[in-house]
Amino acid sequence: MQTYSYIIGTTWSSLVPSQMHIQVANELARRGHKVVLLVGENRTDVEDHGANPAIYTWPSRRPTGWQDFRFIYGLLGEYRPDCVLSDGYGSRNLMLLAGWLRGVPCRATWYHVMRRQLRLQTPRHPRWKERLLVLRRQILQGITKPYFIANSRASRLDLLEHSRVSPDRVYPFRFFLRDPLSNGDLPPPGDRRRVVCVGRLEGDKSQDTLIRAAALLKEEFPDLVVEFVGEGPLEEDYRRLAREVGASEVCQFVGRLPHREVFRRMAAATVCVLPSLTEAFGIVNIESLAVGTPVIASHTDGIVEIIRDGQDGFLFPPGDYRALAEGLHRLLSDPDLRARMSRSARERFLAEYEIGRNIYRFADLLERMVADAGRREKG
């Protein structure tokens, strides 16, 4: 069997993308490939240069500067990998550029955020700087010609529509996760009607839709609690909206929580809501399916590839709070329906999104990408 060398950039955490990369690194090493995991956030406590996978850490907590570029350029010179894979966050530009300069055949990154999502989010920089960053990304992409892994059919189409990327350089592969119930320490659903919404408090996540829906339901369901898990620039706006529509006693903003606690909240909830206006995939969807909690989500983009309307939950038109309230009413008032959807959700997770065979499929994909890149270089 042909063996390859990989350098995979990721974070070291319990979050889904991190765990996917850590697990696939182990699987590739098991198959005889040489693998390096390059992690951020100064996790020197996990460094191990002699193992396979070897673990290195970036010089900076967030790798974007000259020191980090020199580091990755040197590491590529030492290992001469066949593939560099970035998780698509802070280290992406450095890994792609250094990989191109070093002649790495397969330079790959994830595509997991829709262009419309970026437009709907609160700008982090002045408009001129946002445009400059977009231009820089486009120029870098044109120079380095990366391969992309798109986390849904919707994100693949979005990439092809907005970028000059050849379709044969875009590989679809959805996220997956380890079964959170394997430890058996998550609680069963509680007696109280509880709705959980997990996500950054941003415009594209559209938590205002859920706040307005909660206001329509609070009289009929006096024990209703709607928990918003996450932080973001719109938190004060959403708190104010809850007061204005009379839902402040129903809506609870609990902030950012440890990942295991998020699973606990999901498992104890009657339903999980994802009201995003656009979403490439929505990891929250499969996390909720994993703990057997039905999902009510927007009928948009990658979400419709995961949630089966009427089986694992309900889909509603994005931004339509009355339709969301109707779906919530059906689940909150019918325990038998909730139980059926819970079983369906759990079965779908185990069949489609549990780490199981997906880790082997992910390793197969990375092997195929390197082989394809090698053939293109020769021919």
mmCIF file with all atom_site columns, N, CA and C in Angstrom, residues 160-219:
data_model
loop_
_atom_site.group_PDB
_atom_site.id
_atom_site.type_symbol
_atom_site.label_atom_id
_atom_site.label_alt_id
_atom_site.label_comp_id
_atom_site.label_asym_id
_atom_site.label_entity_id
_atom_site.label_seq_id
_atom_site.pdbx_PDB_ins_code
_atom_site.Cartn_x
_atom_site.Cartn_y
_atom_site.Cartn_z
_atom_site.occupancy
_atom_site.B_iso_or_equiv
_atom_site.pdbx_formal_charge
_atom_site.auth_seq_id
_atom_site.auth_comp_id
_atom_site.auth_asym_id
_atom_site.auth_atom_id
_atom_site.pdbx_PDB_model_num
ATOM 1   N N  . LEU A 1 160 ? -18.622 26.685 -5.134  1.00 0.00 ? 160 LEU A N  1
ATOM 2   C CA . LEU A 1 160 ? -18.490 26.696 -6.587  1.00 0.00 ? 160 LEU A CA 1
ATOM 3   C C  . LEU A 1 160 ? -19.142 27.931 -7.200  1.00 0.00 ? 160 LEU A C  1
ATOM 4   N N  . GLU A 1 161 ? -20.199 28.424 -6.568  1.00 0.00 ? 161 GLU A N  1
ATOM 5   C CA . GLU A 1 161 ? -20.897 29.601 -7.083  1.00 0.00 ? 161 GLU A CA 1
ATOM 6   C C  . GLU A 1 161 ? -20.092 30.880 -6.885  1.00 0.00 ? 161 GLU A C  1
ATOM 7   N N  . HIS A 1 162 ? -19.373 30.968 -5.768  1.00 0.00 ? 162 HIS A N  1
ATOM 8   C CA . HIS A 1 162 ? -18.716 32.226 -5.411  1.00 0.00 ? 162 HIS A CA 1
ATOM 9   C C  . HIS A 1 162 ? -17.200 32.213 -5.612  1.00 0.00 ? 162 HIS A C  1
ATOM 10  N N  . SER A 1 163 ? -16.643 31.109 -6.057  1.00 0.00 ? 163 SER A N  1
ATOM 11  C CA . SER A 1 163 ? -15.191 31.034 -6.230  1.00 0.00 ? 163 SER A CA 1
ATOM 12  C C  . SER A 1 163 ? -14.856 30.383 -7.566  1.00 0.00 ? 163 SER A C  1
ATOM 13  N N  . ARG A 1 164 ? -13.694 30.702 -8.072  1.00 0.00 ? 164 ARG A N  1
ATOM 14  C CA . ARG A 1 164 ? -13.224 30.082 -9.308  1.00 0.00 ? 164 ARG A CA 1
ATOM 15  C C  . ARG A 1 164 ? -12.470 28.805 -8.970  1.00 0.00 ? 164 ARG A C  1
ATOM 16  N N  . VAL A 1 165 ? -13.218 27.842 -8.499  1.00 0.00 ? 165 VAL A N  1
ATOM 17  C CA . VAL A 1 165 ? -12.642 26.565 -8.083  1.00 0.00 ? 165 VAL A CA 1
ATOM 18  C C  . VAL A 1 165 ? -13.190 25.469 -8.987  1.00 0.00 ? 165 VAL A C  1
ATOM 19  N N  . SER A 1 166 ? -12.317 24.623 -9.459  1.00 0.00 ? 166 SER A N  1
ATOM 20  C CA . SER A 1 166 ? -12.749 23.505 -10.289 1.00 0.00 ? 166 SER A CA 1
ATOM 21  C C  . SER A 1 166 ? -13.526 22.504 -9.439  1.00 0.00 ? 166 SER A C  1
ATOM 22  N N  . PRO A 1 167 ? -14.667 22.007 -9.932  1.00 0.00 ? 167 PRO A N  1
ATOM 23  C CA . PRO A 1 167 ? -15.464 21.059 -9.143  1.00 0.00 ? 167 PRO A CA 1
ATOM 24  C C  . PRO A 1 167 ? -14.685 19.827 -8.699  1.00 0.00 ? 167 PRO A C  1
ATOM 25  N N  . ASP A 1 168 ? -13.691 19.411 -9.490  1.00 0.00 ? 168 ASP A N  1
ATOM 26  C CA . ASP A 1 168 ? -12.954 18.204 -9.115  1.00 0.00 ? 168 ASP A CA 1
ATOM 27  C C  . ASP A 1 168 ? -11.933 18.457 -8.004  1.00 0.00 ? 168 ASP A C  1
ATOM 28  N N  . ARG A 1 169 ? -11.855 19.699 -7.515  1.00 0.00 ? 169 ARG A N  1
ATOM 29  C CA . ARG A 1 169 ? -10.996 20.003 -6.366  1.00 0.00 ? 169 ARG A CA 1
ATOM 30  C C  . ARG A 1 169 ? -11.814 20.200 -5.090  1.00 0.00 ? 169 ARG A C  1
ATOM 31  N N  . VAL A 1 170 ? -13.111 19.913 -5.153  1.00 0.00 ? 170 VAL A N  1
ATOM 32  C CA . VAL A 1 170 ? -13.989 20.080 -3.996  1.00 0.00 ? 170 VAL A CA 1
ATOM 33  C C  . VAL A 1 170 ? -14.578 18.722 -3.627  1.00 0.00 ? 170 VAL A C  1
ATOM 34  N N  . TYR A 1 171 ? -14.270 18.261 -2.436  1.00 0.00 ? 171 TYR A N  1
ATOM 35  C CA . TYR A 1 171 ? -14.704 16.948 -1.965  1.00 0.00 ? 171 TYR A CA 1
ATOM 36  C C  . TYR A 1 171 ? -15.754 17.129 -0.864  1.00 0.00 ? 171 TYR A C  1
ATOM 37  N N  . PRO A 1 172 ? -16.963 16.617 -1.055  1.00 0.00 ? 172 PRO A N  1
ATOM 38  C CA . PRO A 1 172 ? -17.971 16.735 0.013   1.00 0.00 ? 172 PRO A CA 1
ATOM 39  C C  . PRO A 1 172 ? -17.740 15.702 1.109   1.00 0.00 ? 172 PRO A C  1
ATOM 40  N N  . PHE A 1 173 ? -17.800 16.145 2.340   1.00 0.00 ? 173 PHE A N  1
ATOM 41  C CA . PHE A 1 173 ? -17.709 15.220 3.470   1.00 0.00 ? 173 PHE A CA 1
ATOM 42  C C  . PHE A 1 173 ? -18.319 15.888 4.695   1.00 0.00 ? 173 PHE A C  1
ATOM 43  N N  . ARG A 1 174 ? -19.307 15.261 5.278   1.00 0.00 ? 174 ARG A N  1
ATOM 44  C CA . ARG A 1 174 ? -20.031 15.867 6.400   1.00 0.00 ? 174 ARG A CA 1
ATOM 45  C C  . ARG A 1 174 ? -19.325 15.582 7.726   1.00 0.00 ? 174 ARG A C  1
ATOM 46  N N  . PHE A 1 175 ? -19.615 16.429 8.692   1.00 0.00 ? 175 PHE A N  1
ATOM 47  C CA . PHE A 1 175 ? -19.069 16.250 10.031  1.00 0.00 ? 175 PHE A CA 1
ATOM 48  C C  . PHE A 1 175 ? -19.686 15.023 10.708  1.00 0.00 ? 175 PHE A C  1
ATOM 49  N N  . PHE A 1 176 ? -18.976 14.498 11.695  1.00 0.00 ? 176 PHE A N  1
ATOM 50  C CA . PHE A 1 176 ? -19.472 13.384 12.512  1.00 0.00 ? 176 PHE A CA 1
ATOM 51  C C  . PHE A 1 176 ? -18.906 13.546 13.909  1.00 0.00 ? 176 PHE A C  1
ATOM 52  N N  . LEU A 1 177 ? -19.406 12.772 14.862  1.00 0.00 ? 177 LEU A N  1
ATOM 53  C CA . LEU A 1 177 ? -18.904 12.897 16.229  1.00 0.00 ? 177 LEU A CA 1
ATOM 54  C C  . LEU A 1 177 ? -19.018 11.590 16.989  1.00 0.00 ? 177 LEU A C  1
ATOM 55  N N  . ARG A 1 178 ? -18.248 11.507 18.048  1.00 0.00 ? 178 ARG A N  1
ATOM 56  C CA . ARG A 1 178 ? -18.295 10.357 18.940  1.00 0.00 ? 178 ARG A CA 1
ATOM 57  C C  . ARG A 1 178 ? -19.608 10.373 19.711  1.00 0.00 ? 178 ARG A C  1
ATOM 58  N N  . ASP A 1 179 ? -20.170 9.209  19.956  1.00 0.00 ? 179 ASP A N  1
ATOM 59  C CA . ASP A 1 179 ? -21.458 9.101  20.641  1.00 0.00 ? 179 ASP A CA 1
ATOM 60  C C  . ASP A 1 179 ? -21.364 9.676  22.058  1.00 0.00 ? 179 ASP A C  1
ATOM 61  N N  . PRO A 1 180 ? -22.072 10.777 22.342  1.00 0.00 ? 180 PRO A N  1
ATOM 62  C CA . PRO A 1 180 ? -21.987 11.367 23.689  1.00 0.00 ? 180 PRO A CA 1
ATOM 63  C C  . PRO A 1 180 ? -22.680 10.532 24.753  1.00 0.00 ? 180 PRO A C  1
ATOM 64  N N  . LEU A 1 181 ? -23.493 9.553  24.342  1.00 0.00 ? 181 LEU A N  1
ATOM 65  C CA . LEU A 1 181 ? -24.172 8.693  25.313  1.00 0.00 ? 181 LEU A CA 1
ATOM 66  C C  . LEU A 1 181 ? -23.360 7.454  25.661  1.00 0.00 ? 181 LEU A C  1
ATOM 67  N N  . SER A 1 182 ? -22.175 7.314  25.073  1.00 0.00 ? 182 SER A N  1
ATOM 68  C CA . SER A 1 182 ? -21.383 6.112  25.337  1.00 0.00 ? 182 SER A CA 1
ATOM 69  C C  . SER A 1 182 ? -20.948 6.021  26.788  1.00 0.00 ? 182 SER A C  1
ATOM 70  N N  . ASN A 1 183 ? -20.842 7.173  27.475  1.00 0.00 ? 183 ASN A N  1
ATOM 71  C CA . ASN A 1 183 ? -20.484 7.170  28.898  1.00 0.00 ? 183 ASN A CA 1
ATOM 72  C C  . ASN A 1 183 ? -21.690 6.981  29.806  1.00 0.00 ? 183 ASN A C  1
ATOM 73  N N  . GLY A 1 184 ? -22.881 7.179  29.265  1.00 0.00 ? 184 GLY A N  1
ATOM 74  C CA . GLY A 1 184 ? -24.105 6.942  30.020  1.00 0.00 ? 184 GLY A CA 1
ATOM 75  C C  . GLY A 1 184 ? -24.364 7.890  31.164  1.00 0.00 ? 184 GLY A C  1
ATOM 76  N N  . ASP A 1 185 ? -23.805 9.122  31.123  1.00 0.00 ? 185 ASP A N  1
ATOM 77  C CA . ASP A 1 185 ? -23.973 10.018 32.265  1.00 0.00 ? 185 ASP A CA 1
ATOM 78  C C  . ASP A 1 185 ? -24.814 11.252 31.951  1.00 0.00 ? 185 ASP A C  1
ATOM 79  N N  . LEU A 1 186 ? -25.574 11.220 30.847  1.00 0.00 ? 186 LEU A N  1
ATOM 80  C CA . LEU A 1 186 ? -26.435 12.349 30.516  1.00 0.00 ? 186 LEU A CA 1
ATOM 81  C C  . LEU A 1 186 ? -27.848 12.101 31.039  1.00 0.00 ? 186 LEU A C  1
ATOM 82  N N  . PRO A 1 187 ? -28.530 13.157 31.486  1.00 0.00 ? 187 PRO A N  1
ATOM 83  C CA . PRO A 1 187 ? -29.843 12.980 32.110  1.00 0.00 ? 187 PRO A CA 1
ATOM 84  C C  . PRO A 1 187 ? -30.941 12.715 31.086  1.00 0.00 ? 187 PRO A C  1
ATOM 85  N N  . PRO A 1 188 ? -32.036 12.050 31.501  1.00 0.00 ? 188 PRO A N  1
ATOM 86  C CA . PRO A 1 188 ? -33.202 11.915 30.627  1.00 0.00 ? 188 PRO A CA 1
ATOM 87  C C  . PRO A 1 188 ? -33.940 13.245 30.565  1.00 0.00 ? 188 PRO A C  1
ATOM 88  N N  . PRO A 1 189 ? -34.878 13.413 29.624  1.00 0.00 ? 189 PRO A N  1
ATOM 89  C CA . PRO A 1 189 ? -35.650 14.657 29.559  1.00 0.00 ? 189 PRO A CA 1
ATOM 90  C C  . PRO A 1 189 ? -36.357 14.940 30.879  1.00 0.00 ? 189 PRO A C  1
ATOM 91  N N  . GLY A 1 190 ? -36.396 16.201 31.280  1.00 0.00 ? 190 GLY A N  1
ATOM 92  C CA . GLY A 1 190 ? -37.049 16.585 32.527  1.00 0.00 ? 190 GLY A CA 1
ATOM 93  C C  . GLY A 1 190 ? -38.552 16.724 32.366  1.00 0.00 ? 190 GLY A C  1
ATOM 94  N N  . ASP A 1 191 ? -39.236 16.992 33.480  1.00 0.00 ? 191 ASP A N  1
ATOM 95  C CA . ASP A 1 191 ? -40.684 17.155 33.454  1.00 0.00 ? 191 ASP A CA 1
ATOM 96  C C  . ASP A 1 191 ? -41.086 18.508 32.877  1.00 0.00 ? 191 ASP A C  1
ATOM 97  N N  . ARG A 1 192 ? -40.230 19.480 33.028  1.00 0.00 ? 192 ARG A N  1
ATOM 98  C CA . ARG A 1 192 ? -40.565 20.822 32.579  1.00 0.00 ? 192 ARG A CA 1
ATOM 99  C C  . ARG A 1 192 ? -40.364 20.949 31.068  1.00 0.00 ? 192 ARG A C  1
ATOM 100 N N  . ARG A 1 193 ? -41.237 21.747 30.436  1.00 0.00 ? 193 ARG A N  1
ATOM 101 C CA . ARG A 1 193 ? -41.092 22.000 29.005  1.00 0.00 ? 193 ARG A CA 1
ATOM 102 C C  . ARG A 1 193 ? -39.907 22.933 28.797  1.00 0.00 ? 193 ARG A C  1
ATOM 103 N N  . ARG A 1 194 ? -38.864 22.393 28.198  1.00 0.00 ? 194 ARG A N  1
ATOM 104 C CA . ARG A 1 194 ? -37.614 23.144 28.069  1.00 0.00 ? 194 ARG A CA 1
ATOM 105 C C  . ARG A 1 194 ? -37.145 23.122 26.618  1.00 0.00 ? 194 ARG A C  1
ATOM 106 N N  . VAL A 1 195 ? -36.871 24.289 26.091  1.00 0.00 ? 195 VAL A N  1
ATOM 107 C CA . VAL A 1 195 ? -36.358 24.448 24.731  1.00 0.00 ? 195 VAL A CA 1
ATOM 108 C C  . VAL A 1 195 ? -34.926 24.963 24.831  1.00 0.00 ? 195 VAL A C  1
ATOM 109 N N  . VAL A 1 196 ? -34.021 24.359 24.078  1.00 0.00 ? 196 VAL A N  1
ATOM 110 C CA . VAL A 1 196 ? -32.622 24.778 24.093  1.00 0.00 ? 196 VAL A CA 1
ATOM 111 C C  . VAL A 1 196 ? -32.226 25.256 22.702  1.00 0.00 ? 196 VAL A C  1
ATOM 112 N N  . CYS A 1 197 ? -31.540 26.388 22.666  1.00 0.00 ? 197 CYS A N  1
ATOM 113 C CA . CYS A 1 197 ? -31.006 26.944 21.417  1.00 0.00 ? 197 CYS A CA 1
ATOM 114 C C  . CYS A 1 197 ? -29.522 27.211 21.633  1.00 0.00 ? 197 CYS A C  1
ATOM 115 N N  . VAL A 1 198 ? -28.679 26.483 20.924  1.00 0.00 ? 198 VAL A N  1
ATOM 116 C CA . VAL A 1 198 ? -27.228 26.579 21.097  1.00 0.00 ? 198 VAL A CA 1
ATOM 117 C C  . VAL A 1 198 ? -26.619 27.282 19.889  1.00 0.00 ? 198 VAL A C  1
ATOM 118 N N  . GLY A 1 199 ? -25.850 28.324 20.141  1.00 0.00 ? 199 GLY A N  1
ATOM 119 C CA . GLY A 1 199 ? -25.182 29.006 19.037  1.00 0.00 ? 199 GLY A CA 1
ATOM 120 C C  . GLY A 1 199 ? -24.754 30.404 19.416  1.00 0.00 ? 199 GLY A C  1
ATOM 121 N N  . ARG A 1 200 ? -23.792 30.903 18.680  1.00 0.00 ? 200 ARG A N  1
ATOM 122 C CA . ARG A 1 200 ? -23.325 32.268 18.899  1.00 0.00 ? 200 ARG A CA 1
ATOM 123 C C  . ARG A 1 200 ? -24.470 33.241 18.637  1.00 0.00 ? 200 ARG A C  1
ATOM 124 N N  . LEU A 1 201 ? -24.579 34.263 19.468  1.00 0.00 ? 201 LEU A N  1
ATOM 125 C CA . LEU A 1 201 ? -25.672 35.229 19.348  1.00 0.00 ? 201 LEU A CA 1
ATOM 126 C C  . LEU A 1 201 ? -25.319 36.247 18.266  1.00 0.00 ? 201 LEU A C  1
ATOM 127 N N  . GLU A 1 202 ? -25.594 35.844 17.027  1.00 0.00 ? 202 GLU A N  1
ATOM 128 C CA . GLU A 1 202 ? -25.254 36.612 15.835  1.00 0.00 ? 202 GLU A CA 1
ATOM 129 C C  . GLU A 1 202 ? -26.477 36.734 14.933  1.00 0.00 ? 202 GLU A C  1
ATOM 130 N N  . GLY A 1 203 ? -26.411 37.660 13.975  1.00 0.00 ? 203 GLY A N  1
ATOM 131 C CA . GLY A 1 203 ? -27.536 37.885 13.087  1.00 0.00 ? 203 GLY A CA 1
ATOM 132 C C  . GLY A 1 203 ? -27.899 36.687 12.241  1.00 0.00 ? 203 GLY A C  1
ATOM 133 N N  . ASP A 1 204 ? -26.903 35.922 11.772  1.00 0.00 ? 204 ASP A N  1
ATOM 134 C CA . ASP A 1 204 ? -27.205 34.771 10.925  1.00 0.00 ? 204 ASP A CA 1
ATOM 135 C C  . ASP A 1 204 ? -27.872 33.643 11.691  1.00 0.00 ? 204 ASP A C  1
ATOM 136 N N  . LYS A 1 205 ? -27.701 33.601 13.018  1.00 0.00 ? 205 LYS A N  1
ATOM 137 C CA . LYS A 1 205 ? -28.315 32.546 13.833  1.00 0.00 ? 205 LYS A CA 1
ATOM 138 C C  . LYS A 1 205 ? -29.779 32.852 14.146  1.00 0.00 ? 205 LYS A C  1
ATOM 139 N N  . SER A 1 206 ? -30.186 34.103 14.046  1.00 0.00 ? 206 SER A N  1
ATOM 140 C CA . SER A 1 206 ? -31.592 34.518 14.106  1.00 0.00 ? 206 SER A CA 1
ATOM 141 C C  . SER A 1 206 ? -32.316 34.044 15.365  1.00 0.00 ? 206 SER A C  1
ATOM 142 N N  . GLN A 1 207 ? -31.667 34.186 16.518  1.00 0.00 ? 207 GLN A N  1
ATOM 143 C CA . GLN A 1 207 ? -32.344 33.818 17.767  1.00 0.00 ? 207 GLN A CA 1
ATOM 144 C C  . GLN A 1 207 ? -33.570 34.683 18.039  1.00 0.00 ? 207 GLN A C  1
ATOM 145 N N  . ASP A 1 208 ? -33.668 35.852 17.394  1.00 0.00 ? 208 ASP A N  1
ATOM 146 C CA . ASP A 1 208 ? -34.856 36.684 17.569  1.00 0.00 ? 208 ASP A CA 1
ATOM 147 C C  . ASP A 1 208 ? -36.121 35.967 17.114  1.00 0.00 ? 208 ASP A C  1
ATOM 148 N N  . THR A 1 209 ? -35.990 35.075 16.130  1.00 0.00 ? 209 THR A N  1
ATOM 149 C CA . THR A 1 209 ? -37.143 34.294 15.673  1.00 0.00 ? 209 THR A CA 1
ATOM 150 C C  . THR A 1 209 ? -37.685 33.429 16.801  1.00 0.00 ? 209 THR A C  1
ATOM 151 N N  . LEU A 1 210 ? -36.806 32.811 17.562  1.00 0.00 ? 210 LEU A N  1
ATOM 152 C CA . LEU A 1 210 ? -37.233 31.970 18.680  1.00 0.00 ? 210 LEU A CA 1
ATOM 153 C C  . LEU A 1 210 ? -37.807 32.812 19.814  1.00 0.00 ? 210 LEU A C  1
ATOM 154 N N  . ILE A 1 211 ? -37.242 33.970 20.076  1.00 0.00 ? 211 ILE A N  1
ATOM 155 C CA . ILE A 1 211 ? -37.768 34.841 21.136  1.00 0.00 ? 211 ILE A CA 1
ATOM 156 C C  . ILE A 1 211 ? -39.210 35.229 20.830  1.00 0.00 ? 211 ILE A C  1
ATOM 157 N N  . ARG A 1 212 ? -39.480 35.586 19.586  1.00 0.00 ? 212 ARG A N  1
ATOM 158 C CA . ARG A 1 212 ? -40.846 35.966 19.198  1.00 0.00 ? 212 ARG A CA 1
ATOM 159 C C  . ARG A 1 212 ? -41.791 34.766 19.269  1.00 0.00 ? 212 ARG A C  1
ATOM 160 N N  . ALA A 1 213 ? -41.297 33.594 18.902  1.00 0.00 ? 213 ALA A N  1
ATOM 161 C CA . ALA A 1 213 ? -42.125 32.388 19.004  1.00 0.00 ? 213 ALA A CA 1
ATOM 162 C C  . ALA A 1 213 ? -42.448 32.072 20.457  1.00 0.00 ? 213 ALA A C  1
ATOM 163 N N  . ALA A 1 214 ? -41.462 32.247 21.346  1.00 0.00 ? 214 ALA A N  1
ATOM 164 C CA . ALA A 1 214 ? -41.682 31.986 22.774  1.00 0.00 ? 214 ALA A CA 1
ATOM 165 C C  . ALA A 1 214 ? -42.769 32.890 23.334  1.00 0.00 ? 214 ALA A C  1
ATOM 166 N N  . ALA A 1 215 ? -42.815 34.136 22.861  1.00 0.00 ? 215 ALA A N  1
ATOM 167 C CA . ALA A 1 215 ? -43.837 35.070 23.338  1.00 0.00 ? 215 ALA A CA 1
ATOM 168 C C  . ALA A 1 215 ? -45.242 34.591 22.989  1.00 0.00 ? 215 ALA A C  1
ATOM 169 N N  . LEU A 1 216 ? -45.394 33.878 21.878  1.00 0.00 ? 216 LEU A N  1
ATOM 170 C CA . LEU A 1 216 ? -46.701 33.364 21.472  1.00 0.00 ? 216 LEU A CA 1
ATOM 171 C C  . LEU A 1 216 ? -47.124 32.148 22.290  1.00 0.00 ? 216 LEU A C  1
ATOM 172 N N  . LEU A 1 217 ? -46.170 31.471 22.923  1.00 0.00 ? 217 LEU A N  1
ATOM 173 C CA . LEU A 1 217 ? -46.453 30.207 23.609  1.00 0.00 ? 217 LEU A CA 1
ATOM 174 C C  . LEU A 1 217 ? -46.522 30.331 25.124  1.00 0.00 ? 217 LEU A C  1
ATOM 175 N N  . LYS A 1 218 ? -46.074 31.425 25.675  1.00 0.00 ? 218 LYS A N  1
ATOM 176 C CA . LYS A 1 218 ? -45.885 31.508 27.127  1.00 0.00 ? 218 LYS A CA 1
ATOM 177 C C  . LYS A 1 218 ? -47.187 31.413 27.909  1.00 0.00 ? 218 LYS A C  1
ATOM 178 N N  . GLU A 1 219 ? -48.294 31.871 27.339  1.00 0.00 ? 219 GLU A N  1
ATOM 179 C CA . GLU A 1 219 ? -49.563 31.807 28.065  1.00 0.00 ? 219 GLU A CA 1
ATOM 180 C C  . GLU A 1 219 ? -50.070 30.374 28.160  1.00 0.00 ? 219 GLU A C  1
#
